[in-house]
Amino acid sequence: RCVRRPLMLGGAPGLSGRWERLEQRPRAGRMLRQVLHAGLRTSFHALGRFVAGHAVFFASAPVLLAILLGASFSRYRVEGDVESLLAPKHSLAKIEGNLVESLFPVNRSKHALYSDLQTPGRYGRVIITARRGSVLDPVHLETILQLHRRIYQMQVTVPAATAGSSGFNYSFSYLCLPDDKNVCIVDDIIRAMEEIQSARTSNRSVPVLHYPITQLADGRQAYIGHQLGGVQGWGPGGAVRPQGTGAKGEGVRSAKAVQLTYYLQSRSGLMDRVAGRWEKAFCAELKLFGASRPKLGLYSATSSSLRTDFQFSSVLARRPLLASLGVCGVLAILCCSMRDCVRSKPWLGMLALLSVALSGLTAAGILNLTGATYNSTYLGIPFVMLGHGLFGSFEMLSSWRRTREDQHVKERVASVFEDVMLRFSGSTMIHLMTLGLAASPLTNMEAVRLFCRNAVLAITISYIYMLSFYSSCLVFTGYLETRYRHGCFCRRVPKPDRLDSKPAWYRCLMYTRYQATTTADPHPQDCHLLLGCVRHCYGDWITNTYVKPFVVLLYLVYISFGLMGFLQVTQGSDPSALVATDTATVLYTHAQHRYFSSYSPVIGFYIYESAPYWNASVQRDLLEYAKGFQRISWLEAYLSYLSDRNQSTSQSRENFTRTLRHSFLHEPQFAHFADDIIFAERGQGEEPDVAASRIFLVAKTTENKREEMSVLLDTLRRLSLTSRVRFLIFNPSFVYLDRYATAVSSPLRHSLLAVLFLLGLSSLVVVEPLVSLWLGLTLLSVQFGVLGFMTLWGVEMDCVSVLCLITALGHSADCSGPLLCGFASGRGESRTRWVHLALERHGIPSLQTLVCYSAALVPICAVRSNLTRTLFRCLTLTAVCSALHTLAFLPTLLTFLPPSKSRDNRPGREGQRQEVECVEMNDSTRVVDQITTV
């Protein structure tokens, strides 16, 4: 403890002495860390002097560079492939999809297509719902068929390539996928509805419509479970009970919705452009048709709807982002203001935001020049830069106010660099390490990798601009303070004797303390409101003996709720959960979940190698695999065909294949199965082999369709490893489901490991190694809390929430790292005293950062987008959890947990203590420190 006593030295009045106890000689490891630490501080001191000596260059160069690179926005491009962003980049489902496309391409299907199975390049899809009654009622049925005819006859005009010539008109009949008779393939429900209408028109008995598999007039069995929704049967309670083995279910009594899909060709660039125009005309036609038919609800979707609605979030967020900057700017100005008009630095708050904006503009210009594309997940990058940049600016301003005012501006800036930049560089390294490892090829999620790659670039430029642009602005405001000019108006402030004759409002506006009166105020920074509150109120309250148990209890409650949410984490693999609300994708998805959730999407069961289908055991295995599913199986139909003709199902290969090719597939009701079988020629005169085939399966599902599909995928894949028949299953949704949890969580695990490794390595540089341990535990605690509370708030684990969790590591390091370093660096005082000092020096900048950062998040919650809603919730939880740890948990726990602040009192050490006398001499010009050893 430092003991002060009056001392007269050389007859000079006003001298004071201070006694301190020197520490014992440190160990070799500690000495090495002290040498490294001192070397880094000396380097930053020299860098600060260099920047202060060339302030004009370092202030103008970033501005000019940002303007030059900002001109590259003419090359701004938007990412067009949403699947590559939101689906795992390397997955077995993508390999299986390529194999399926090579065996059974969409153009090969000449009889029927399943909208949930094939995803061609272009298509238009609409769900039609009846607000009252059933879509099978005569009035609604006629309206639906009328809409179908209008879409079928709809034309789009493409301008001609040469000037002066008229454009070309393309109708659906030209763009559609044709069948074997060169007629457009339409959904089977259209054929069934046309049969019902024809029967009603001719006063014949209406054919029974079965569900989910019905039989058409030509005898063909068709699955309509994904085309007819909200079905009620004639059974008890309106239930539809499908028969266990037959192809028909109970008759349909009513249905609330019908889904129609129109497939388009996109063989070349011209056809793709024409199909794109047709999709826009398709949506416009549905909107016009629905406006004149209020009794029906129309929900459309096209192949480009997901991409358009996903990028629409960034369009909706433009004005809220500007509002965030405005709100944050106002609060930053208030946080930098003081009662003293000379020492107040309101413009530095605005210049800190300007530094962040310039760094963002520079980073965006570099990305545009390198050909990078933009997507809506980049909306989180400005907030990462904002939190890190504000932290650095407030830390530098706080350190500036602790420097001696009689020093030259260059020396004060050098002292600021020496005090702040080591901690700021360390937190920047944590940002770069977490984001950099998540941006590596180890990350299997392209959206996460691109976000982290661009965030690394933005944080790096923000760090450089903080060292150059903002530090130069600090130099300029320092010269204003030295010349006693107003911090806002830059006007010279008169001395107190000249202010006495001025009005009261003028004296209040021009209030300041001249150097002659500085020594009379023991705490010259108390005119800052937040510092005065922390010094006189909050610091004593949070370290009070009676408050500590409640803070510890609050932390236990925090951990309990975090664990509760951690155990309920769910994955969010649905891409429609990341688009703007009230868009076509969201409305269509909600309608599909409401009316078509009884059955899973159509799953393709593909046998991709030649198999002995004529073998009875293989037939039993395949029938067993499909048991329990609604199925459309050529093998099952063929075996029933053989049984009806009193033929054995176990035949030789030649007889089995000959009957299949020349008899079964020539029957009209079974001709469509030709799309499901691929024959491979053998020798001349021999029957070909069945090289590959496919079966369609549909499972009964409940509300959690995606989770059940994920379980079904894993189950059938395990079965394929032990089966004698080589098969795979595929549905386009499997691309998003396959190993999604692993692909999403792996970058988060990599970032955590990177942070722990970096903290372990930094313990070799930090004088007190326990700082790294405390910081690591704090980051894990914040991460655990954000993850748990995020789940309790209804946020699923998707790519956006994982991005927020990765950035939470750096944000929590910004807030809590300086506090821990400030506490651990102190010696010779009590724990409570050093907690107070750490809160005064580093808690205030963290509090100012959190206030401005949280206020900037408020306008984002008004954006009607699922993506921005996830961003708002996760980033808000990050700010709240970081604030709790920085301002409540750590100040309390550090008062009774290591590192210790007591001196070494081991036996034999009392006689080795040394004391020095530090004498401060005050004259009329400046303060001179003289140290005399006693």
mmCIF file of C-alpha atoms in Angstrom, residues 409-621:
data_model
loop_
_atom_site.group_PDB
_atom_site.id
_atom_site.type_symbol
_atom_site.label_atom_id
_atom_site.label_comp_id
_atom_site.label_asym_id
_atom_site.label_seq_id
_atom_site.Cartn_x
_atom_site.Cartn_y
_atom_site.Cartn_z
ATOM 1 C CA VAL A 409 0.283 16.372 -27.816
ATOM 2 C CA LYS A 410 2.713 13.963 -29.453
ATOM 3 C CA GLU A 411 3.761 12.608 -26.066
ATOM 4 C CA ARG A 412 0.143 12.238 -24.977
ATOM 5 C CA VAL A 413 -0.743 10.329 -28.162
ATOM 6 C CA ALA A 414 2.332 8.124 -27.708
ATOM 7 C CA SER A 415 1.232 7.415 -24.136
ATOM 8 C CA VAL A 416 -2.240 6.498 -25.420
ATOM 9 C CA PHE A 417 -0.750 4.054 -27.914
ATOM 10 C CA GLU A 418 1.485 2.556 -25.256
ATOM 11 C CA ASP A 419 -1.441 2.091 -22.890
ATOM 12 C CA VAL A 420 -4.231 0.986 -25.259
ATOM 13 C CA MET A 421 -2.871 -0.526 -28.430
ATOM 14 C CA LEU A 422 -1.509 -3.701 -26.889
ATOM 15 C CA ARG A 423 -4.952 -4.632 -25.548
ATOM 16 C CA PHE A 424 -6.718 -3.414 -28.694
ATOM 17 C CA SER A 425 -4.347 -5.437 -30.885
ATOM 18 C CA GLY A 426 -4.972 -8.500 -28.735
ATOM 19 C CA SER A 427 -8.749 -8.224 -29.105
ATOM 20 C CA THR A 428 -8.271 -7.653 -32.851
ATOM 21 C CA MET A 429 -6.224 -10.839 -33.015
ATOM 22 C CA ILE A 430 -9.064 -12.725 -31.339
ATOM 23 C CA HIS A 431 -11.475 -11.376 -33.959
ATOM 24 C CA LEU A 432 -9.147 -12.333 -36.788
ATOM 25 C CA MET A 433 -8.394 -15.770 -35.361
ATOM 26 C CA THR A 434 -12.044 -16.735 -34.809
ATOM 27 C CA LEU A 435 -13.253 -15.361 -38.118
ATOM 28 C CA GLY A 436 -10.181 -16.490 -40.028
ATOM 29 C CA LEU A 437 -10.467 -20.128 -39.033
ATOM 30 C CA ALA A 438 -14.186 -20.076 -39.809
ATOM 31 C CA ALA A 439 -13.285 -18.664 -43.253
ATOM 32 C CA SER A 440 -10.899 -21.525 -43.975
ATOM 33 C CA PRO A 441 -11.681 -24.470 -46.297
ATOM 34 C CA LEU A 442 -12.512 -26.481 -43.168
ATOM 35 C CA THR A 443 -15.886 -24.721 -43.124
ATOM 36 C CA ASN A 444 -18.478 -26.679 -45.073
ATOM 37 C CA MET A 445 -21.091 -23.908 -45.144
ATOM 38 C CA GLU A 446 -20.423 -21.424 -47.917
ATOM 39 C CA ALA A 447 -22.468 -18.594 -46.375
ATOM 40 C CA VAL A 448 -20.472 -18.842 -43.141
ATOM 41 C CA ARG A 449 -17.157 -19.025 -44.961
ATOM 42 C CA LEU A 450 -17.848 -15.990 -47.166
ATOM 43 C CA PHE A 451 -19.152 -13.934 -44.250
ATOM 44 C CA CYS A 452 -16.105 -14.667 -42.106
ATOM 45 C CA ARG A 453 -13.710 -14.034 -44.992
ATOM 46 C CA ASN A 454 -15.175 -10.607 -45.658
ATOM 47 C CA ALA A 455 -15.421 -9.846 -41.940
ATOM 48 C CA VAL A 456 -11.700 -10.567 -41.566
ATOM 49 C CA LEU A 457 -10.963 -8.054 -44.298
ATOM 50 C CA ALA A 458 -13.287 -5.478 -42.732
ATOM 51 C CA ILE A 459 -11.839 -5.895 -39.214
ATOM 52 C CA THR A 460 -8.280 -5.625 -40.538
ATOM 53 C CA ILE A 461 -9.023 -2.390 -42.377
ATOM 54 C CA SER A 462 -10.957 -1.050 -39.379
ATOM 55 C CA TYR A 463 -7.935 -1.717 -37.163
ATOM 56 C CA ILE A 464 -5.605 0.096 -39.586
ATOM 57 C CA TYR A 465 -7.972 3.055 -39.863
ATOM 58 C CA MET A 466 -8.229 3.235 -36.090
ATOM 59 C CA LEU A 467 -4.451 3.498 -35.864
ATOM 60 C CA SER A 468 -4.274 6.104 -38.611
ATOM 61 C CA PHE A 469 -7.464 8.098 -39.196
ATOM 62 C CA TYR A 470 -8.945 8.131 -35.700
ATOM 63 C CA SER A 471 -5.562 8.649 -34.037
ATOM 64 C CA SER A 472 -4.949 11.639 -36.309
ATOM 65 C CA CYS A 473 -8.330 13.051 -35.324
ATOM 66 C CA LEU A 474 -7.289 12.584 -31.687
ATOM 67 C CA VAL A 475 -4.154 14.601 -32.426
ATOM 68 C CA PHE A 476 -6.163 17.482 -33.935
ATOM 69 C CA THR A 477 -8.580 17.599 -30.993
ATOM 70 C CA GLY A 478 -5.575 17.473 -28.671
ATOM 71 C CA TYR A 479 -4.210 20.656 -30.202
ATOM 72 C CA LEU A 480 -7.609 22.265 -29.721
ATOM 73 C CA GLU A 481 -7.529 21.272 -26.057
ATOM 74 C CA THR A 482 -3.986 22.590 -25.598
ATOM 75 C CA ARG A 483 -5.041 25.969 -26.980
ATOM 76 C CA TYR A 484 -8.145 25.997 -24.800
ATOM 77 C CA ARG A 485 -10.632 25.956 -27.638
ATOM 78 C CA HIS A 486 -14.201 24.800 -27.307
ATOM 79 C CA GLY A 487 -14.542 21.073 -28.048
ATOM 80 C CA CYS A 488 -17.643 21.606 -30.207
ATOM 81 C CA PHE A 489 -17.366 25.110 -31.673
ATOM 82 C CA CYS A 490 -13.539 25.309 -31.772
ATOM 83 C CA ARG A 491 -13.710 28.833 -30.307
ATOM 84 C CA ARG A 492 -11.164 29.923 -27.728
ATOM 85 C CA VAL A 493 -12.574 29.811 -24.207
ATOM 86 C CA PRO A 494 -11.922 32.960 -22.138
ATOM 87 C CA LYS A 495 -10.318 32.752 -18.706
ATOM 88 C CA PRO A 496 -12.487 32.722 -15.577
ATOM 89 C CA ASP A 497 -11.876 36.365 -14.743
ATOM 90 C CA ARG A 498 -13.325 37.393 -18.112
ATOM 91 C CA LEU A 499 -16.319 35.034 -17.782
ATOM 92 C CA ASP A 500 -17.650 36.694 -14.635
ATOM 93 C CA SER A 501 -19.211 39.504 -16.638
ATOM 94 C CA LYS A 502 -20.942 37.123 -19.066
ATOM 95 C CA PRO A 503 -24.514 35.776 -18.774
ATOM 96 C CA ALA A 504 -25.158 32.540 -16.910
ATOM 97 C CA TRP A 505 -25.912 30.515 -20.046
ATOM 98 C CA TYR A 506 -22.633 31.683 -21.588
ATOM 99 C CA ARG A 507 -20.665 30.755 -18.462
ATOM 100 C CA CYS A 508 -22.299 27.323 -18.467
ATOM 101 C CA LEU A 509 -21.521 26.830 -22.156
ATOM 102 C CA MET A 510 -17.905 27.960 -21.767
ATOM 103 C CA TYR A 511 -17.136 26.221 -18.485
ATOM 104 C CA THR A 512 -13.622 24.800 -18.218
ATOM 105 C CA ARG A 513 -10.717 24.444 -15.783
ATOM 106 C CA TYR A 514 -7.481 26.210 -16.573
ATOM 107 C CA GLN A 515 -4.222 24.559 -15.577
ATOM 108 C CA ALA A 516 -3.716 26.891 -12.653
ATOM 109 C CA THR A 517 -6.784 25.440 -10.956
ATOM 110 C CA THR A 518 -6.144 21.834 -11.879
ATOM 111 C CA THR A 519 -4.349 20.854 -8.707
ATOM 112 C CA ALA A 520 -7.273 22.002 -6.594
ATOM 113 C CA ASP A 521 -9.482 19.266 -8.025
ATOM 114 C CA PRO A 522 -8.370 15.823 -6.814
ATOM 115 C CA HIS A 523 -10.463 14.084 -9.502
ATOM 116 C CA PRO A 524 -10.364 16.191 -12.679
ATOM 117 C CA GLN A 525 -12.329 13.562 -14.658
ATOM 118 C CA ASP A 526 -15.367 13.608 -12.388
ATOM 119 C CA CYS A 527 -17.027 16.091 -14.711
ATOM 120 C CA HIS A 528 -17.679 13.058 -16.944
ATOM 121 C CA LEU A 529 -21.064 11.752 -15.838
ATOM 122 C CA LEU A 530 -20.472 8.015 -16.288
ATOM 123 C CA LEU A 531 -17.082 8.134 -14.586
ATOM 124 C CA GLY A 532 -18.482 9.985 -11.617
ATOM 125 C CA CYS A 533 -21.315 7.466 -11.263
ATOM 126 C CA VAL A 534 -18.958 4.494 -11.404
ATOM 127 C CA ARG A 535 -16.409 6.058 -9.044
ATOM 128 C CA HIS A 536 -18.837 7.232 -6.372
ATOM 129 C CA CYS A 537 -21.790 4.864 -6.694
ATOM 130 C CA TYR A 538 -21.579 1.729 -8.821
ATOM 131 C CA GLY A 539 -18.066 0.611 -7.883
ATOM 132 C CA ASP A 540 -18.821 0.631 -4.178
ATOM 133 C CA TRP A 541 -22.206 -0.984 -4.699
ATOM 134 C CA ILE A 542 -21.103 -3.922 -6.888
ATOM 135 C CA THR A 543 -18.249 -4.789 -4.471
ATOM 136 C CA ASN A 544 -20.389 -4.484 -1.371
ATOM 137 C CA THR A 545 -20.303 -7.539 0.858
ATOM 138 C CA TYR A 546 -24.074 -7.800 0.937
ATOM 139 C CA VAL A 547 -24.436 -7.493 -2.849
ATOM 140 C CA LYS A 548 -21.896 -10.185 -3.789
ATOM 141 C CA PRO A 549 -24.123 -13.182 -2.823
ATOM 142 C CA PHE A 550 -26.936 -11.883 -5.002
ATOM 143 C CA VAL A 551 -24.566 -11.423 -7.954
ATOM 144 C CA VAL A 552 -23.281 -14.982 -7.530
ATOM 145 C CA LEU A 553 -26.877 -16.192 -7.336
ATOM 146 C CA LEU A 554 -27.662 -14.243 -10.507
ATOM 147 C CA TYR A 555 -24.771 -15.964 -12.271
ATOM 148 C CA LEU A 556 -26.070 -19.385 -11.189
ATOM 149 C CA VAL A 557 -29.497 -18.462 -12.592
ATOM 150 C CA TYR A 558 -27.770 -17.323 -15.786
ATOM 151 C CA ILE A 559 -25.990 -20.667 -16.130
ATOM 152 C CA SER A 560 -29.184 -22.598 -15.337
ATOM 153 C CA PHE A 561 -31.241 -20.903 -18.024
ATOM 154 C CA GLY A 562 -28.357 -21.168 -20.453
ATOM 155 C CA LEU A 563 -28.188 -24.916 -19.830
ATOM 156 C CA MET A 564 -31.952 -25.183 -20.247
ATOM 157 C CA GLY A 565 -31.734 -23.584 -23.663
ATOM 158 C CA PHE A 566 -28.576 -25.498 -24.620
ATOM 159 C CA LEU A 567 -30.411 -28.792 -24.157
ATOM 160 C CA GLN A 568 -33.191 -27.629 -26.494
ATOM 161 C CA VAL A 569 -31.067 -26.460 -29.445
ATOM 162 C CA THR A 570 -32.680 -27.299 -32.772
ATOM 163 C CA GLN A 571 -31.251 -27.011 -36.243
ATOM 164 C CA GLY A 572 -32.860 -24.672 -38.756
ATOM 165 C CA SER A 573 -32.155 -26.191 -42.140
ATOM 166 C CA ASP A 574 -35.199 -24.648 -43.829
ATOM 167 C CA PRO A 575 -33.923 -21.932 -46.210
ATOM 168 C CA SER A 576 -37.310 -20.196 -46.172
ATOM 169 C CA ALA A 577 -36.587 -19.203 -42.550
ATOM 170 C CA LEU A 578 -33.898 -16.778 -43.781
ATOM 171 C CA VAL A 579 -35.941 -14.692 -46.209
ATOM 172 C CA ALA A 580 -37.984 -11.547 -45.790
ATOM 173 C CA THR A 581 -41.418 -12.018 -44.269
ATOM 174 C CA ASP A 582 -44.609 -11.386 -46.230
ATOM 175 C CA THR A 583 -42.876 -12.504 -49.409
ATOM 176 C CA ALA A 584 -43.981 -15.121 -51.893
ATOM 177 C CA THR A 585 -41.601 -17.740 -50.472
ATOM 178 C CA VAL A 586 -42.814 -17.386 -46.898
ATOM 179 C CA LEU A 587 -46.505 -17.301 -47.821
ATOM 180 C CA TYR A 588 -46.104 -20.302 -50.097
ATOM 181 C CA THR A 589 -44.147 -22.235 -47.442
ATOM 182 C CA HIS A 590 -46.762 -21.548 -44.783
ATOM 183 C CA ALA A 591 -49.547 -22.705 -47.092
ATOM 184 C CA GLN A 592 -47.592 -25.845 -47.960
ATOM 185 C CA HIS A 593 -46.984 -26.662 -44.286
ATOM 186 C CA ARG A 594 -50.639 -26.083 -43.508
ATOM 187 C CA TYR A 595 -52.222 -28.139 -46.266
ATOM 188 C CA PHE A 596 -49.527 -30.572 -47.440
ATOM 189 C CA SER A 597 -47.835 -31.738 -44.257
ATOM 190 C CA SER A 598 -49.606 -35.082 -43.988
ATOM 191 C CA TYR A 599 -47.096 -36.802 -46.247
ATOM 192 C CA SER A 600 -43.435 -36.359 -46.852
ATOM 193 C CA PRO A 601 -42.067 -35.206 -50.194
ATOM 194 C CA VAL A 602 -41.682 -37.902 -52.805
ATOM 195 C CA ILE A 603 -38.479 -39.847 -52.096
ATOM 196 C CA GLY A 604 -36.696 -41.515 -54.963
ATOM 197 C CA PHE A 605 -35.427 -45.018 -54.212
ATOM 198 C CA TYR A 606 -32.713 -45.539 -56.855
ATOM 199 C CA ILE A 607 -31.095 -48.900 -57.571
ATOM 200 C CA TYR A 608 -28.012 -47.716 -59.448
ATOM 201 C CA GLU A 609 -26.413 -51.095 -60.202
ATOM 202 C CA SER A 610 -27.636 -54.172 -61.990
ATOM 203 C CA ALA A 611 -29.496 -56.464 -59.596
ATOM 204 C CA PRO A 612 -31.083 -59.926 -59.954
ATOM 205 C CA TYR A 613 -34.682 -58.728 -59.839
ATOM 206 C CA TRP A 614 -35.868 -62.201 -60.886
ATOM 207 C CA ASN A 615 -34.489 -63.678 -57.674
ATOM 208 C CA ALA A 616 -37.188 -64.298 -55.056
ATOM 209 C CA SER A 617 -34.993 -63.210 -52.130
ATOM 210 C CA VAL A 618 -34.102 -59.922 -53.841
ATOM 211 C CA GLN A 619 -37.785 -59.320 -54.532
ATOM 212 C CA ARG A 620 -38.604 -59.939 -50.873
ATOM 213 C CA ASP A 621 -35.860 -57.535 -49.765
#
